[in-house]
């Protein structure tokens, strides 16, 4: 990258900088006239000596005669002044916007280039740099560059020109005054850079310290469990305080120096008017200078202050930005970066890798020169399944990374089907070879998207949106040297997956889930998942058919006692009072089931059906019962959480409320009432058996249900998805949509039985694939945090398998699966990859029996090669590894 | 069945006869009443135990796995307690319990069970009596079996 920010700016915005230059030059005449006009107005138009026309208008040395009265003359000049104010303002606006856009474009380009460089960093480099340092470089540190890029050339020119113009103007009026005005400039120009130098050095230190601070932050977040487990909070806090202290010292020093520079400037600024008043005043009294000229000079000097200030701030900014740029750039030029050509090259349909995989004399040493691989030579077919075994220090994991070109060997070559691995573009290595290691990383996306991630190499089909805005966005990206590919377009390479279309892809996805033994888990995710029936009408329809099928089974009394279906006409004893009134699911917070009593509309409904007093009464009874049952338990007892309507901390408060309630309802405050009324909403008749929801109460709650739905105001319609026997409920999970009811309390193993029932119905209607497909939408969370380590590993393997690679490299990739699953998954994968190459670095030596060939490594060297049978009978390294388990 | 009725029902179980009403109410409120269809399994031999069960209605078979196949060793009737061994000694379930007819049980979680024993020595004594009774039965059977094999 360019060594200085000025070179960088010129390289990418020369044309724009020139345009800016011309605009600025065009601006000067107007600026000059704006300066001169007040003098003409004062000297020629505002006169009481009855001057007669013609009046002259001087313009750049010419006198233009005007045959008008004095008043008209004054007006013409005044309006001309107004017009000039407009024009100069317009110029300034245009120039500022132009500069802003220029800066933002270049900043965008720079950030893009930095990111693209990160993607080309040699992988071992990431061991040395920390996230905490790299992230602020691309985000925060380059930010001020954007502001500076626009003004890098324009400002010194613009303000410098202005300054010269104004000084020249003053000199034209009177050279003594001119010298007084300009005399200080060289002095300032000499002192200030001297002072600034020290500030720059401090700025450099500040940047480094802030990086260390963010590095520390990142480290604490990643290692938070260690901090808690070892009680090192105080150590960390004090380490952090130490860093803050260092930054404080630097910043304080910077401020002192910065403001001293400012103070000096201000002083010199104010010194000049002193000369004007004294010398200028003297000249006027002597009659050597007109008052008009002095006014103009004073005016001009006032104008002088602003460009001078801008120039200074430009200078300070320049120094700041220069340092930042240099400090960022040096971090983004590590040794051994991937050639850009290899990153972007796109050969016509990457050729499949055929022939042999030949390793000759591969050696690998780390920075300290310790050899982890030593003269590894090996030839194996790219269609064979080869296992690599060895102990922890054998170098087998390193070999895996070398084979995937994640680490470059320090010596030797690897040839895949005749071509040198180190010269292959990523479009070949990243498509024909697949690699997965022991701790794969998942994107914060759905399970499905995570698997498809392996198929997204290039934008293949345009997005469906060609709005003008969208097109401009893409053009803008190209202008700034950003990726020309449309992120919103379809990136999935169906051909690579070996399928025709979306349908085929989904089929294949589920097939692959079966291979990695994850289909059941995803099916369960699917049951717990929510779909949008408008976007997936077929799925919703199929789920509705499952609901009907389940409903059909309710005629069986054994089934009927497990499920109490929702029915608009009947009270559901297994649902809470809140659910019974809503008879639907809340969307958003307006009708949050936990706080339903607080809803203003709910209060209106209760009043309408005259239930308010009853709910208060029920609430009082519930509170009494709870006090009676739980008062004797120690606080924090698990029963509070499991069974009580009232938390242990709130018990004394309810005791007080009940005390007030005993004196009659008038004794209760509004808050008391709110708390009491909220209790009955949580009652589940079948579970709590408090006899409060009796045969009289149920019809009244049903009445409340009716009133609630009928009077629901327009603006709350979107806040609830009502239960409707004939419609898919968008707020409910697939399982709840099939169930359309509540699982009965008090039936042994009801949950399990209902789960089995749903599973039966799903299989009967052949919906398993539909539900599993819905499960693909399950969000994996940040880095896959919502999935278990085993699930993450399975998905990472699935991501490789869907690409049908010529060579699949698994670097202890099944180590996190349980033993049983490991066997299944290994057999499935090897079957799926029949006829294609598999290199598997094994974590269990006994698994070598699944492979036609096994390579045994020890201390970075190949010590044995052969089939499982040969190796296990021979007395050697493999034998001892095998017997060690 | 309402909570009050359940309390009455619990009071008729000898194990709980001497507990005061408010504790019985807590017991009724916090323990689950479960209904089983015939042939439903209450718990399986070898499972880890997290609760004891009191038979409120119906009958249940106690079955143990033997080399010769499953063997019904006892039939539990109303008011009997089952499953307490696993939670007292932290061992896997020593037998399978299966509903013989329509069966209703009161499921008392491990924590609640220990709570009750600590708070009410009467219950502890009652359970000891029950366990001693069973031990006596088992010993008698063993004696029978030994006698049979010797003859």
mmCIF file of C-alpha atoms in Angstrom, chain A residues 558 561 625-626 628-630 632-633 637-639 642-645 687-691 745-749 753, chain B residues 1-4 6 22-23 25-26 28-37 40-42 102 109 111-112 115:
data_model
loop_
_atom_site.group_PDB
_atom_site.id
_atom_site.type_symbol
_atom_site.label_atom_id
_atom_site.label_comp_id
_atom_site.label_asym_id
_atom_site.label_seq_id
_atom_site.Cartn_x
_atom_site.Cartn_y
_atom_site.Cartn_z
ATOM 1 C CA UNK A 558 -56.264 -42.732 25.597
ATOM 2 C CA UNK A 561 -56.974 -37.605 28.079
ATOM 3 C CA UNK A 625 -53.220 -19.382 50.133
ATOM 4 C CA UNK A 626 -49.672 -18.634 49.039
ATOM 5 C CA UNK A 628 -50.360 -19.929 54.219
ATOM 6 C CA UNK A 629 -48.409 -22.483 52.157
ATOM 7 C CA UNK A 630 -45.072 -20.798 51.716
ATOM 8 C CA UNK A 632 -42.819 -21.215 56.660
ATOM 9 C CA UNK A 633 -40.279 -21.984 53.942
ATOM 10 C CA UNK A 637 -36.399 -22.374 48.573
ATOM 11 C CA UNK A 638 -36.868 -23.942 45.173
ATOM 12 C CA UNK A 639 -40.617 -24.226 45.720
ATOM 13 C CA UNK A 642 -41.486 -23.883 40.978
ATOM 14 C CA UNK A 643 -44.849 -23.379 42.507
ATOM 15 C CA UNK A 644 -45.455 -20.044 44.092
ATOM 16 C CA UNK A 645 -47.219 -17.144 42.433
ATOM 17 C CA UNK A 687 -52.681 -27.582 37.912
ATOM 18 C CA UNK A 688 -53.361 -25.296 40.837
ATOM 19 C CA UNK A 689 -56.679 -26.782 41.934
ATOM 20 C CA UNK A 690 -57.489 -23.816 44.166
ATOM 21 C CA UNK A 691 -61.209 -24.050 43.394
ATOM 22 C CA UNK A 745 -51.657 -32.003 33.665
ATOM 23 C CA UNK A 746 -51.579 -35.109 35.790
ATOM 24 C CA UNK A 747 -51.172 -37.589 32.967
ATOM 25 C CA UNK A 748 -48.088 -39.675 33.414
ATOM 26 C CA UNK A 749 -45.365 -39.004 30.783
ATOM 27 C CA UNK A 753 -46.524 -39.507 24.771
ATOM 28 C CA UNK B 1 -60.198 -32.805 42.376
ATOM 29 C CA UNK B 2 -59.648 -29.668 44.364
ATOM 30 C CA UNK B 3 -56.738 -28.988 46.647
ATOM 31 C CA UNK B 4 -58.959 -29.299 49.708
ATOM 32 C CA UNK B 6 -56.723 -33.812 48.009
ATOM 33 C CA UNK B 22 -51.044 -26.672 56.356
ATOM 34 C CA UNK B 23 -48.096 -28.973 55.574
ATOM 35 C CA UNK B 25 -51.714 -28.623 51.785
ATOM 36 C CA UNK B 26 -48.193 -27.711 50.753
ATOM 37 C CA UNK B 28 -50.691 -31.556 47.887
ATOM 38 C CA UNK B 29 -49.907 -28.307 46.110
ATOM 39 C CA UNK B 30 -46.332 -29.128 45.272
ATOM 40 C CA UNK B 31 -46.613 -32.798 44.433
ATOM 41 C CA UNK B 32 -47.936 -33.907 41.129
ATOM 42 C CA UNK B 33 -50.923 -36.157 40.903
ATOM 43 C CA UNK B 34 -50.348 -38.464 37.966
ATOM 44 C CA UNK B 35 -52.795 -40.738 36.230
ATOM 45 C CA UNK B 36 -51.591 -43.847 34.430
ATOM 46 C CA UNK B 37 -53.366 -46.079 32.005
ATOM 47 C CA UNK B 40 -48.049 -47.530 31.692
ATOM 48 C CA UNK B 41 -44.674 -47.601 33.374
ATOM 49 C CA UNK B 42 -44.216 -45.498 36.511
ATOM 50 C CA UNK B 102 -56.076 -47.387 35.989
ATOM 51 C CA UNK B 109 -39.931 -35.143 44.506
ATOM 52 C CA UNK B 111 -36.272 -32.700 47.843
ATOM 53 C CA UNK B 112 -39.786 -32.645 49.178
ATOM 54 C CA UNK B 115 -37.932 -32.160 53.669
#
